[in-house]
Coordinates of C-alpha atoms in Angstrom, one line a residue:
M11 CA -15.1 -7.5 -27.6
I12 CA -17.6 -6.4 -25.0
R13 CA -19.6 -3.5 -26.2
D14 CA -19.7 -0.1 -24.4
G15 CA -22.5 -0.1 -22.0
F16 CA -22.6 -3.9 -21.9
R17 CA -22.0 -4.1 -18.2
P18 CA -24.5 -2.7 -15.7
A19 CA -23.8 1.0 -15.3
S20 CA -25.7 1.9 -12.2
R21 CA -28.1 -0.7 -11.1
W22 CA -29.9 1.3 -8.3
T23 CA -26.7 2.3 -6.5
G24 CA -24.7 5.4 -6.7
I25 CA -22.1 7.8 -5.4
A26 CA -24.5 9.7 -3.1
L27 CA -25.3 6.6 -1.1
A28 CA -21.6 5.7 -0.8
A29 CA -20.8 9.2 0.3
A30 CA -23.5 9.2 3.0
L31 CA -22.4 5.8 4.2
A32 CA -18.7 6.9 4.4
A33 CA -19.7 9.9 6.5
A34 CA -21.8 7.8 8.8
A35 CA -18.9 5.3 9.2
A36 CA -16.7 7.9 10.8
T37 CA -19.1 8.3 13.7
A38 CA -20.5 6.3 16.5
P39 CA -22.7 3.2 15.8
L40 CA -26.2 4.0 14.7
K41 CA -29.0 4.4 17.2
A42 CA -31.5 1.6 16.7
A43 CA -34.9 2.6 15.1
Q44 CA -37.9 2.4 17.3
P45 CA -39.6 -1.0 17.0
G46 CA -43.1 0.1 17.7
A47 CA -44.2 0.7 14.1
A48 CA -42.8 -2.7 13.1
F49 CA -44.5 -4.5 15.9
A50 CA -47.8 -2.8 15.1
A51 CA -47.5 -3.6 11.4
A52 CA -46.5 -7.3 12.1
N53 CA -49.8 -7.5 14.1
G54 CA -51.9 -6.2 11.3
A55 CA -52.0 -2.5 12.2
H56 CA -50.6 -1.6 8.7
P57 CA -51.4 -3.6 5.6
H58 CA -48.5 -2.0 3.7
P59 CA -45.1 -0.9 5.0
P60 CA -45.2 2.8 6.0
A61 CA -42.4 5.2 5.1
V62 CA -39.5 5.0 7.6
A63 CA -37.6 8.0 8.5
P64 CA -33.9 7.7 7.7
V65 CA -31.5 7.1 10.7
V66 CA -29.2 10.1 11.1
S67 CA -25.6 9.8 12.2
G68 CA -23.1 12.6 11.9
G69 CA -25.7 14.6 10.0
K70 CA -25.9 12.1 7.2
P71 CA -28.8 9.7 6.5
L72 CA -28.7 5.9 6.2
Q73 CA -32.0 4.7 4.9
R74 CA -33.5 1.7 6.5
W75 CA -36.5 -0.2 5.5
I76 CA -38.9 -2.3 7.5
R77 CA -39.4 -6.0 6.9
Y78 CA -42.3 -7.4 8.7
P79 CA -41.9 -11.0 9.9
A80 CA -44.5 -13.3 8.4
V81 CA -45.8 -16.4 10.0
P82 CA -44.5 -19.3 7.9
A83 CA -47.3 -20.7 5.8
K84 CA -48.1 -24.4 5.9
L85 CA -46.5 -26.1 2.9
S86 CA -48.8 -27.3 0.1
A87 CA -49.1 -31.0 -0.5
E88 CA -46.9 -30.6 -3.6
A89 CA -44.2 -28.8 -1.7
M90 CA -44.3 -31.4 1.1
L91 CA -43.8 -34.1 -1.6
G92 CA -40.9 -32.0 -3.0
K93 CA -39.3 -32.0 0.4
Q94 CA -39.4 -35.8 0.5
I95 CA -37.8 -35.9 -3.0
F96 CA -35.2 -33.4 -2.0
F97 CA -33.8 -35.5 0.8
D98 CA -34.3 -38.9 -0.9
P99 CA -30.9 -40.5 -2.0
S100 CA -32.7 -43.6 -3.4
L101 CA -33.6 -41.5 -6.5
S102 CA -29.9 -41.6 -7.6
A103 CA -28.0 -44.3 -9.5
S104 CA -25.8 -44.9 -6.5
G105 CA -28.7 -44.9 -4.0
K106 CA -26.6 -42.6 -1.8
M107 CA -26.9 -39.1 -3.3
S108 CA -29.9 -36.8 -2.8
C109 CA -30.3 -33.1 -3.7
A110 CA -29.3 -32.3 -0.1
S111 CA -26.0 -34.1 -0.5
C112 CA -24.7 -31.1 -2.5
H113 CA -27.1 -28.5 -1.3
S114 CA -26.9 -28.9 2.4
P115 CA -29.6 -27.1 4.4
D116 CA -27.0 -26.7 7.2
H117 CA -24.8 -24.7 4.7
A118 CA -27.4 -22.3 3.3
Y119 CA -28.3 -25.0 0.7
G120 CA -24.8 -24.8 -0.7
P121 CA -21.9 -27.3 -0.6
P122 CA -21.2 -29.0 2.7
N123 CA -17.4 -28.8 2.2
G124 CA -14.6 -26.9 0.5
L125 CA -14.3 -29.2 -2.5
A126 CA -14.0 -27.3 -5.8
V127 CA -16.4 -29.8 -7.3
Q128 CA -18.5 -32.5 -5.7
L129 CA -18.3 -36.2 -6.4
G130 CA -21.2 -38.1 -7.9
G131 CA -22.0 -40.7 -10.5
P132 CA -23.0 -44.3 -10.1
D133 CA -20.1 -45.0 -7.7
L134 CA -19.8 -41.5 -6.2
H135 CA -16.3 -41.1 -7.7
R136 CA -17.1 -39.0 -10.7
P137 CA -16.1 -35.3 -10.2
G138 CA -18.2 -32.5 -11.5
T139 CA -16.9 -29.5 -13.4
R140 CA -18.5 -26.5 -11.6
T141 CA -18.8 -25.4 -8.0
V142 CA -22.1 -26.1 -6.4
P143 CA -24.1 -22.9 -6.0
S144 CA -26.5 -22.1 -3.1
L145 CA -30.2 -22.7 -3.7
R146 CA -31.2 -19.8 -1.5
Y147 CA -32.7 -16.7 -2.8
L148 CA -33.5 -17.9 -6.4
T149 CA -37.2 -17.0 -6.3
F150 CA -36.9 -13.7 -8.1
T151 CA -34.6 -14.9 -10.8
P152 CA -35.9 -13.4 -14.1
L153 CA -36.1 -15.3 -17.4
F154 CA -32.9 -15.3 -19.4
T155 CA -32.5 -12.6 -22.0
R156 CA -29.5 -11.7 -24.2
H157 CA -30.1 -8.0 -23.9
F158 CA -31.4 -6.4 -20.7
Y159 CA -32.6 -2.9 -20.5
N160 CA -33.4 -1.4 -17.1
P161 CA -37.1 -0.5 -17.1
A162 CA -36.5 2.0 -14.3
S163 CA -34.3 4.2 -16.6
E164 CA -35.4 6.2 -19.6
D165 CA -31.8 6.3 -21.0
T166 CA -31.0 2.7 -20.3
Q167 CA -28.3 1.0 -22.4
D168 CA -27.9 -2.6 -23.3
E169 CA -26.6 -4.2 -20.2
G170 CA -26.1 -7.6 -21.7
P171 CA -27.3 -11.1 -20.8
T172 CA -29.3 -11.4 -17.6
G173 CA -31.3 -14.0 -15.7
G174 CA -32.0 -17.7 -16.1
F175 CA -31.1 -20.5 -13.8
M176 CA -27.7 -22.3 -13.4
R177 CA -24.4 -20.5 -13.7
D178 CA -24.9 -20.3 -17.5
G179 CA -28.6 -19.4 -17.4
S180 CA -29.4 -22.5 -19.4
M181 CA -32.5 -23.4 -17.4
A182 CA -35.6 -21.3 -17.9
S183 CA -37.3 -22.3 -14.6
L184 CA -36.6 -23.5 -11.1
H185 CA -38.3 -26.9 -11.8
E186 CA -36.0 -27.4 -14.8
Q187 CA -33.0 -26.7 -12.7
A188 CA -34.1 -28.9 -9.9
A189 CA -34.6 -32.0 -12.1
R190 CA -31.4 -31.6 -14.1
P191 CA -29.0 -33.1 -11.6
M192 CA -30.9 -36.3 -11.6
L193 CA -29.8 -37.0 -15.1
D194 CA -26.3 -35.6 -14.9
P195 CA -23.7 -38.4 -15.1
N196 CA -21.5 -36.6 -12.6
E197 CA -24.3 -36.2 -10.1
M198 CA -27.3 -38.4 -9.5
A199 CA -26.5 -40.2 -12.8
N200 CA -29.8 -41.7 -13.8
T201 CA -29.7 -42.8 -17.4
D202 CA -33.1 -41.3 -18.4
P203 CA -36.2 -39.8 -16.8
S204 CA -37.9 -43.2 -16.7
A205 CA -35.1 -44.5 -14.4
V206 CA -35.9 -41.8 -11.9
V207 CA -39.7 -42.4 -12.1
A208 CA -39.2 -46.1 -11.7
K209 CA -37.3 -45.6 -8.4
L210 CA -40.0 -43.2 -7.1
A211 CA -42.8 -45.5 -8.1
R212 CA -41.5 -48.3 -5.9
G213 CA -40.6 -45.9 -3.1
P214 CA -42.3 -45.2 0.2
Y215 CA -44.1 -42.2 -0.9
A216 CA -45.3 -43.4 -4.3
D217 CA -49.0 -43.3 -3.1
T218 CA -48.6 -39.7 -2.0
F219 CA -47.2 -38.8 -5.5
R220 CA -50.4 -40.4 -6.9
Q221 CA -52.6 -38.4 -4.6
V222 CA -51.0 -35.2 -5.6
F223 CA -50.6 -35.8 -9.3
G224 CA -53.2 -38.4 -10.2
A225 CA -53.7 -42.1 -9.9
E226 CA -52.3 -42.8 -13.3
I227 CA -49.3 -40.5 -13.2
F228 CA -46.7 -43.3 -13.4
A229 CA -48.2 -44.5 -16.7
N230 CA -46.6 -41.6 -18.3
P231 CA -42.9 -41.4 -17.2
K232 CA -42.2 -38.1 -19.0
Q233 CA -45.1 -36.4 -17.3
A234 CA -44.2 -37.9 -14.0
F235 CA -40.6 -36.7 -14.3
D236 CA -41.9 -33.2 -15.0
R237 CA -44.0 -33.4 -11.9
I238 CA -40.9 -34.3 -9.8
G239 CA -39.4 -31.0 -11.0
N240 CA -42.7 -29.2 -10.1
A241 CA -42.7 -30.7 -6.7
L242 CA -39.1 -29.6 -6.0
E243 CA -39.9 -26.1 -7.3
A244 CA -42.9 -25.9 -4.9
F245 CA -40.6 -26.9 -2.0
E246 CA -37.9 -24.5 -2.9
T247 CA -40.4 -21.7 -3.4
E248 CA -42.7 -22.3 -0.4
D249 CA -40.3 -23.3 2.3
E250 CA -39.1 -20.3 4.1
S251 CA -35.7 -21.9 4.7
F252 CA -34.8 -21.1 1.1
H253 CA -35.4 -17.4 1.6
P254 CA -35.3 -16.7 5.4
Y255 CA -33.9 -13.1 5.4
T256 CA -32.5 -13.7 8.9
S257 CA -29.2 -12.0 8.5
K258 CA -27.8 -9.1 10.6
F259 CA -28.2 -6.9 7.5
D260 CA -32.0 -7.6 7.5
A261 CA -32.1 -6.9 11.2
V262 CA -30.3 -3.6 10.8
M263 CA -32.5 -2.6 7.9
S264 CA -35.6 -3.4 9.9
G265 CA -34.4 -1.3 12.8
H266 CA -33.6 -4.1 15.2
A267 CA -29.8 -4.1 15.2
D268 CA -26.8 -1.9 14.5
F269 CA -23.8 -2.2 12.3
T270 CA -20.5 -2.0 14.2
A271 CA -18.2 0.7 13.1
Q272 CA -16.2 -1.8 11.0
E273 CA -19.2 -3.2 9.3
L274 CA -20.4 0.3 8.5
R275 CA -17.1 1.2 6.9
G276 CA -17.4 -2.0 4.9
Y277 CA -20.9 -1.1 3.8
A278 CA -19.6 2.2 2.5
L279 CA -16.8 0.6 0.6
F280 CA -19.1 -2.1 -0.8
N281 CA -21.1 0.8 -2.4
D282 CA -18.3 3.1 -3.3
P283 CA -17.9 2.9 -7.2
N284 CA -14.3 3.8 -6.9
K285 CA -13.4 1.3 -4.2
G286 CA -15.2 -2.0 -3.7
N287 CA -17.9 -1.3 -6.2
C288 CA -19.6 -4.5 -5.1
A289 CA -23.1 -3.1 -5.3
K290 CA -22.8 -2.6 -9.0
C291 CA -23.7 -6.2 -9.6
H292 CA -24.7 -7.3 -6.1
I293 CA -27.6 -4.8 -5.5
D294 CA -28.0 -3.9 -1.8
T295 CA -31.2 -1.9 -2.0
P296 CA -34.9 -3.0 -1.9
G297 CA -36.4 -4.5 -5.0
P298 CA -39.9 -4.0 -6.5
G299 CA -42.6 -3.8 -3.9
G300 CA -40.1 -3.2 -1.1
R301 CA -38.8 -6.7 -1.1
P302 CA -35.5 -7.2 0.7
A303 CA -32.3 -6.7 -1.2
Q304 CA -31.2 -9.8 -3.2
F305 CA -27.5 -8.8 -3.5
A306 CA -27.6 -10.0 -7.1
D307 CA -28.6 -8.3 -10.4
F308 CA -28.7 -11.7 -12.2
S309 CA -26.1 -10.3 -14.8
Y310 CA -23.1 -12.0 -16.3
A311 CA -19.4 -11.1 -16.1
S312 CA -16.1 -12.5 -17.2
L313 CA -13.6 -11.9 -14.4
G314 CA -10.5 -13.8 -15.5
V315 CA -10.6 -16.3 -12.6
P316 CA -7.4 -18.4 -12.8
R317 CA -7.6 -22.0 -13.9
N318 CA -8.1 -24.4 -11.0
P319 CA -6.2 -27.7 -11.1
E320 CA -8.6 -29.0 -8.3
V321 CA -11.1 -29.5 -11.2
P322 CA -10.0 -32.8 -12.8
A323 CA -11.4 -31.6 -16.2
T324 CA -8.8 -28.9 -16.4
H325 CA -6.0 -31.5 -16.7
D326 CA -6.9 -31.6 -20.3
P327 CA -5.3 -28.5 -21.8
K328 CA -8.0 -28.3 -24.5
Y329 CA -10.8 -28.1 -21.9
F330 CA -12.3 -24.7 -21.2
D331 CA -15.6 -23.8 -19.4
L332 CA -16.8 -20.9 -21.4
G333 CA -20.0 -20.3 -19.4
L334 CA -22.7 -18.8 -21.6
C335 CA -21.2 -20.2 -24.8
G336 CA -20.4 -23.7 -23.7
P337 CA -19.7 -26.5 -23.2
Y338 CA -23.1 -27.2 -21.5
R339 CA -25.1 -24.5 -23.0
R340 CA -25.2 -24.9 -26.9
D341 CA -27.6 -22.2 -28.1
L342 CA -25.1 -19.4 -27.7
T343 CA -22.0 -21.0 -29.0
N344 CA -21.6 -18.5 -31.8
E345 CA -22.2 -15.5 -29.5
T346 CA -18.4 -14.9 -28.9
D347 CA -19.1 -11.8 -26.9
F348 CA -20.5 -14.1 -24.3
C349 CA -17.7 -16.6 -24.0
G350 CA -16.3 -16.7 -20.5
L351 CA -19.3 -15.0 -18.8
F352 CA -20.9 -16.5 -15.8
K353 CA -23.9 -15.4 -13.8
S354 CA -23.2 -13.2 -10.7
P355 CA -24.6 -15.0 -7.6
T356 CA -26.2 -13.5 -4.6
L357 CA -23.7 -12.5 -1.8
R358 CA -26.1 -13.6 0.9
N359 CA -24.4 -16.3 2.8
A360 CA -21.2 -15.9 0.7
A361 CA -19.1 -15.4 3.9
A362 CA -20.3 -18.8 5.1
R363 CA -18.9 -20.6 2.0
S364 CA -15.5 -22.2 1.7
V365 CA -15.4 -22.3 -2.1
F366 CA -15.8 -19.4 -4.6
F367 CA -16.4 -18.8 -8.3
H368 CA -17.7 -21.2 -11.0
N369 CA -14.5 -23.3 -10.8
G370 CA -13.9 -23.1 -7.0
R371 CA -10.5 -21.5 -7.5
F372 CA -10.6 -19.7 -4.2
H373 CA -11.4 -21.0 -0.7
T374 CA -11.5 -17.8 1.5
L375 CA -13.1 -14.4 1.1
E376 CA -9.7 -12.9 1.8
D377 CA -8.2 -14.5 -1.3
V378 CA -11.3 -13.5 -3.4
M379 CA -10.9 -9.9 -2.3
H380 CA -7.1 -9.8 -2.9
F381 CA -7.6 -11.3 -6.4
Y382 CA -10.2 -8.6 -7.1
V383 CA -7.9 -5.8 -6.3
E384 CA -4.6 -7.3 -7.5
R385 CA -5.5 -9.2 -10.6
D386 CA -4.0 -6.8 -13.0
I387 CA -1.7 -5.0 -10.6
A388 CA 0.2 -8.1 -9.6
P389 CA -0.8 -10.9 -12.0
Q390 CA 2.3 -13.0 -11.0
K391 CA 0.5 -13.8 -7.8
W392 CA -2.5 -15.4 -9.5
Y393 CA -1.4 -16.9 -12.8
P394 CA 1.3 -19.4 -13.8
K395 CA 4.3 -18.8 -16.1
R396 CA 4.5 -20.2 -19.6
A397 CA 7.5 -22.1 -20.8
D398 CA 9.1 -18.8 -22.1
G399 CA 8.9 -17.3 -18.6
R400 CA 6.0 -14.9 -19.4
I401 CA 2.9 -14.9 -17.1
D402 CA 0.0 -16.8 -18.6
Q403 CA -2.6 -14.2 -17.5
Y404 CA -6.3 -15.2 -17.7
D405 CA -5.2 -18.8 -18.3
D406 CA -8.6 -20.4 -17.9
L407 CA -10.0 -18.6 -21.0
P408 CA -8.8 -19.0 -24.6
P409 CA -6.9 -15.9 -25.9
A410 CA -9.6 -15.3 -28.5
Y411 CA -12.1 -14.5 -25.7
R412 CA -10.0 -12.5 -23.2
D413 CA -11.2 -9.1 -24.5
N414 CA -14.5 -10.1 -22.8
I415 CA -12.9 -9.8 -19.4
D416 CA -14.0 -6.8 -17.4
H417 CA -11.3 -4.2 -17.3
V418 CA -13.7 -1.2 -17.0
D419 CA -15.3 -1.4 -13.6
A420 CA -13.4 -0.9 -10.3
P421 CA -11.5 -2.6 -8.8
F422 CA -10.5 -4.0 -12.2
D423 CA -9.8 -0.7 -13.8
R424 CA -6.1 -0.4 -13.1
G425 CA -2.9 -2.0 -14.2
A426 CA 0.6 -2.9 -13.1
G427 CA 2.2 -0.4 -10.7
S428 CA -1.2 1.1 -9.8
K429 CA -2.5 1.4 -6.2
P430 CA -5.1 -1.2 -5.4
A431 CA -8.7 0.0 -5.0
L432 CA -8.7 -1.4 -1.5
N433 CA -5.9 -1.7 1.1
E434 CA -5.6 -4.4 3.7
A435 CA -7.7 -2.6 6.3
E436 CA -10.4 -1.9 3.8
I437 CA -10.5 -5.5 2.6
R438 CA -11.1 -6.6 6.3
D439 CA -13.9 -4.0 6.5
V440 CA -15.6 -5.2 3.4
I441 CA -15.5 -8.8 4.7
A442 CA -16.8 -7.7 8.0
F443 CA -19.8 -6.2 6.2
M444 CA -20.3 -9.3 4.0
K445 CA -20.5 -11.5 7.2
T446 CA -23.6 -9.5 8.1
L447 CA -25.3 -11.1 5.0
N448 CA -25.2 -14.6 6.6
D449 CA -28.5 -16.0 7.6
G450 CA -29.1 -17.1 11.2
Y451 CA -28.6 -13.8 13.0
S452 CA -32.2 -13.7 14.1
A453 CA -35.3 -15.9 13.5
T454 CA -37.3 -12.8 12.5
A455 CA -36.5 -9.2 12.0
G456 CA -37.0 -8.4 15.6
G457 CA -36.6 -11.8 17.1
P458 CA -34.0 -13.4 19.4
K459 CA -30.7 -14.6 18.1
V460 CA -30.7 -18.1 16.9
A461 CA -28.2 -20.7 15.7
A462 CA -27.0 -20.5 12.1
R463 CA -29.3 -22.4 9.7

């Protein structure tokens, strides 16, 4: 049973902001902020972002912040090497799968298609068990902890497990996460680290690898494999395409664009704790040091997502993906409060995806939103019937762990016969706002519109 206070209570969002946004949404689009201060700062006039007066519409403020475009730095030698590794299919058992095969740069480093799970292995016919996540905006992921306490609040409660890489937080660093698919039998499918290193050692950039990591690096396969992860981490950290902040949301918040009336209504609903309540886990306010909103709080939740027959592993009735407590993560097996919990992803570029949740059960944002607001109001729409005719609600989680499912936070806080937290028009408004989180709106905060990246 989830403890009281286990889920994030108010991670930097609140009713006051939602009220201000709702009031602003009822009026004409916002007037753009003056670009002069941003331009001056971008050219060195201000070493630190100055305070920006809130934009006022209908007598209510909508706070914007300035993001100053930075000239992309030249990649280090290690990052350049990581880029070669990232796009190299010869490092897989099949010789045909690279990191980019599943994490396509043309799809925000997410899956290039709508498959619930991708195919890999030595013959590229072995299905995975989880949906491929995006690799964008992972830089600020904190270390995994079982019990997170908000340092910004004096009366903070235990907000539960937070941080770590992968959907179950099982990797402690980006370089560990980057290297893991090379050994996964359903992905690049190498038998051991030495097999990967041997491929690289006879490849076209082996000399570059020696130059970066030492002339004798291949004499120690374990160390060489670790350095492969380090190089991938350097590439994913340094290359701006992994954290471009080129969405319309960023342009609006830097004063170079305006939300439409529909997007502004969706923004209000996104923040309203009694409506969409999305910002509770997908934080939409600046982080430490004024860094742009990440739209993630790195927390974990169990949402009762229906079982997905598109994942071949689910054809075995005894198979369950329990997230934090298995089957891949083994150190939390006995933490039954954690069973069924998966990490909340960033919502940046979510509207550009065609597969959602850890098991890929849904393929459109419309279906995701309807599931959110109808899960317990109309469960017959989402779950199958048992042999006795009863609805098998929460069918992708064993009954022993179903108390872990979130029933407290809107829009999950209502049952059969209740009015949904969002109506059809409001769902469309929220989706319109979420589309402003897609990168590719502008090359920089004040730059021209560019093609999606």
